[in-house]
CSV table of C-alpha atoms in Angstrom, one decimal:
chain,number,residue,atom,x,y,z
A,1,MET,CA,0.0,0.0,0.0
A,2,ALA,CA,1.9,3.0,-1.3
A,3,GLN,CA,-0.5,5.7,-0.2
A,4,PRO,CA,-2.1,4.7,3.2
A,5,GLY,CA,-2.4,8.4,4.2
A,6,LEU,CA,-4.3,9.2,1.0
A,7,LEU,CA,-6.7,6.3,1.7
A,8,LEU,CA,-7.2,7.5,5.3
A,9,LYS,CA,-8.0,11.0,4.1
A,10,ARG,CA,-10.5,9.7,1.5
A,11,LEU,CA,-12.1,7.6,4.2
A,12,VAL,CA,-12.5,10.8,6.4
A,13,LEU,CA,-14.2,12.6,3.5
A,14,THR,CA,-16.4,9.5,2.8
A,15,VAL,CA,-17.5,9.4,6.5
A,16,GLY,CA,-18.3,13.1,6.4
A,17,ALA,CA,-20.3,12.7,3.2
A,18,VAL,CA,-22.2,9.7,4.3
A,19,TYR,CA,-23.0,11.0,7.8
A,20,PHE,CA,-24.2,14.4,6.6
A,21,ALA,CA,-26.3,12.8,3.8
A,22,MET,CA,-27.9,10.3,6.3
A,23,VAL,CA,-28.9,13.0,8.8
A,24,ALA,CA,-30.1,15.3,6.0
A,25,VAL,CA,-32.3,12.5,4.6
A,26,THR,CA,-33.8,11.6,8.0
A,27,ASN,CA,-34.6,15.3,8.6
A,28,VAL,CA,-36.1,15.8,5.1
A,29,VAL,CA,-38.3,12.7,5.7
A,30,ASN,CA,-39.3,14.1,9.1
A,31,PHE,CA,-40.1,17.5,7.6
A,32,ILE,CA,-42.3,16.1,4.9
A,33,ALA,CA,-44.0,13.7,7.3
A,34,SER,CA,-44.6,16.5,9.8
A,35,VAL,CA,-45.9,19.1,7.3
A,36,GLY,CA,-48.0,16.5,5.4
A,37,HIS,CA,-49.2,14.9,8.6
A,38,PHE,CA,-48.0,11.5,7.4
A,39,HIS,CA,-47.2,8.7,9.9
A,40,TRP,CA,-43.9,7.7,8.4
A,41,VAL,CA,-41.5,5.9,10.6
A,42,PHE,CA,-38.8,4.7,8.2
A,43,LEU,CA,-35.9,7.2,8.1
A,44,ASN,CA,-37.9,9.7,10.1
A,45,SER,CA,-35.7,11.5,12.6
A,46,GLY,CA,-38.6,12.6,14.8
A,47,ASN,CA,-36.9,15.9,15.4
A,48,ALA,CA,-39.9,18.1,14.7
A,49,ALA,CA,-41.9,16.5,17.6
A,50,TYR,CA,-38.8,16.7,19.8
A,51,ILE,CA,-38.3,20.3,19.1
A,52,ALA,CA,-42.0,21.0,19.6
A,53,SER,CA,-41.9,19.3,23.0
A,54,ILE,CA,-39.0,21.5,24.1
A,55,ALA,CA,-40.0,24.8,22.5
A,56,LYS,CA,-43.7,24.7,23.7
A,57,VAL,CA,-42.8,26.8,26.7
A,58,TYR,CA,-41.7,29.6,24.3
A,59,SER,CA,-45.1,29.8,22.5
A,60,TRP,CA,-43.6,29.6,19.1
A,61,PRO,CA,-45.8,29.5,16.0
A,62,VAL,CA,-46.7,26.0,14.9
A,63,TRP,CA,-44.6,26.2,11.8
A,64,ALA,CA,-41.3,27.0,13.8
A,65,ASP,CA,-40.6,23.4,14.7
A,66,ASN,CA,-40.8,22.3,11.1
A,67,GLY,CA,-38.8,25.3,10.1
A,68,VAL,CA,-36.0,24.4,12.5
A,69,VAL,CA,-36.0,20.8,11.0
A,70,LEU,CA,-35.9,22.2,7.5
A,71,VAL,CA,-33.0,24.6,8.2
A,72,ALA,CA,-31.1,21.7,9.8
A,73,ALA,CA,-31.8,19.5,6.8
A,74,LEU,CA,-30.6,22.2,4.5
A,75,ALA,CA,-27.4,22.7,6.5
A,76,GLU,CA,-26.7,19.0,6.6
A,77,GLY,CA,-27.6,18.6,2.9
A,78,PHE,CA,-25.2,21.3,2.0
A,79,GLY,CA,-22.5,19.6,4.2
A,80,ALA,CA,-23.1,16.4,2.3
A,81,TYR,CA,-22.7,18.2,-1.0
A,82,LEU,CA,-19.4,19.8,0.2
A,83,PHE,CA,-18.0,16.5,1.4
A,84,ILE,CA,-19.0,14.7,-1.8
A,85,ARG,CA,-17.5,17.4,-3.9
A,86,ALA,CA,-14.3,17.3,-1.8
A,87,LEU,CA,-14.1,13.5,-2.0
A,88,LEU,CA,-14.5,13.5,-5.8
A,89,GLY,CA,-11.9,16.3,-6.3
A,90,PHE,CA,-9.3,15.3,-3.8
A,91,ARG,CA,-6.3,13.5,-5.3
A,92,GLY,CA,-3.7,14.0,-2.7
A,93,GLY,CA,-1.3,16.8,-2.2
A,94,VAL,CA,-2.8,20.2,-3.1
A,95,THR,CA,-5.2,18.8,-5.7
A,96,GLY,CA,-8.7,19.4,-4.5
A,97,MET,CA,-7.6,20.8,-1.1
A,98,ARG,CA,-9.7,24.0,-1.4
A,99,ALA,CA,-12.9,21.8,-1.6
A,100,VAL,CA,-11.6,19.7,1.3
A,101,TRP,CA,-11.1,22.7,3.6
A,102,GLN,CA,-14.5,24.1,2.6
A,103,ALA,CA,-16.2,20.9,3.7
A,104,LEU,CA,-14.2,20.6,6.9
A,105,THR,CA,-14.8,24.3,7.7
A,106,TRP,CA,-18.6,23.9,7.2
A,107,ASN,CA,-18.6,20.8,9.4
A,108,ILE,CA,-17.4,22.6,12.5
A,109,PRO,CA,-20.0,25.4,12.8
A,110,VAL,CA,-22.8,23.0,12.0
A,111,TRP,CA,-22.2,20.9,15.0
A,112,LEU,CA,-21.2,23.9,17.2
A,113,GLY,CA,-24.6,25.4,16.2
A,114,PHE,CA,-26.4,22.3,17.3
A,115,ILE,CA,-24.6,22.3,20.6
A,116,ILE,CA,-25.4,26.0,21.3
A,117,GLY,CA,-29.0,25.6,20.3
A,118,THR,CA,-29.5,22.5,22.4
A,119,GLU,CA,-27.8,24.0,25.4
A,120,PHE,CA,-29.8,27.2,25.1
A,121,PHE,CA,-33.2,25.5,24.8
A,122,VAL,CA,-32.7,22.2,26.7
A,123,ALA,CA,-29.8,23.0,29.2
A,124,TYR,CA,-29.1,19.3,30.0
A,125,THR,CA,-27.0,16.5,28.5
A,126,SER,CA,-28.8,16.0,25.1
A,127,GLU,CA,-26.1,18.1,23.4
A,128,SER,CA,-23.5,15.4,24.2
A,129,PRO,CA,-23.8,13.7,20.8
A,130,PHE,CA,-23.1,17.1,19.1
A,131,ARG,CA,-20.0,17.6,21.3
A,132,GLU,CA,-18.8,14.3,20.1
A,133,LEU,CA,-19.5,15.2,16.5
A,134,LEU,CA,-17.7,18.5,17.0
A,135,ILE,CA,-14.6,16.7,18.3
A,136,ILE,CA,-14.7,14.5,15.3
A,137,ALA,CA,-15.1,17.6,13.1
A,138,LEU,CA,-12.0,19.1,14.7
A,139,ALA,CA,-10.0,15.9,14.3
A,140,MET,CA,-10.8,15.6,10.6
A,141,PRO,CA,-8.8,18.7,9.5
A,142,VAL,CA,-5.9,17.5,11.7
A,143,ILE,CA,-5.8,14.2,9.7
A,144,MET,CA,-6.0,16.1,6.5
A,145,ALA,CA,-3.1,18.4,7.4
A,146,VAL,CA,-0.8,16.1,9.3
A,147,VAL,CA,-1.0,12.7,7.7
A,148,PRO,CA,1.3,12.3,4.7
A,149,ASP,CA,-0.4,11.0,1.5
A,150,ARG,CA,2.4,8.5,0.8
A,151,SER,CA,4.1,6.2,3.2
A,152,GLY,CA,7.6,7.5,4.1
A,153,ALA,CA,6.8,11.0,2.9
């Protein structure tokens, strides 16, 4: 294996693309099911009902819960797009690194935003998965910057 670092970097980008795509799809399904009053279970994140249960004390409009889910799905979908674009363009070295850094940069504020939002509205430990995702998001650029593409390089 002449380029184990390059393989690891592509794996990092693949994980980012798959994860963002997966959470975007589950939130899109949740948004459509919630707005359309469908009782879909498969690939439904259930986030609209969760947000409604938390935000009910704020007397938000009925559409706000679905709006939050839609905004999350759009942010996650854009993240998936950025990671897929980075994965397809990255060839090692500097080839495709601009797209890589754009995806990695997008990754960090998305999860930080979820942490802040969850802490602000819930103020208990439900933000812990987002903290873990933020740590992963911070580790990804380190791998891209530090790991050499070729062994012995």
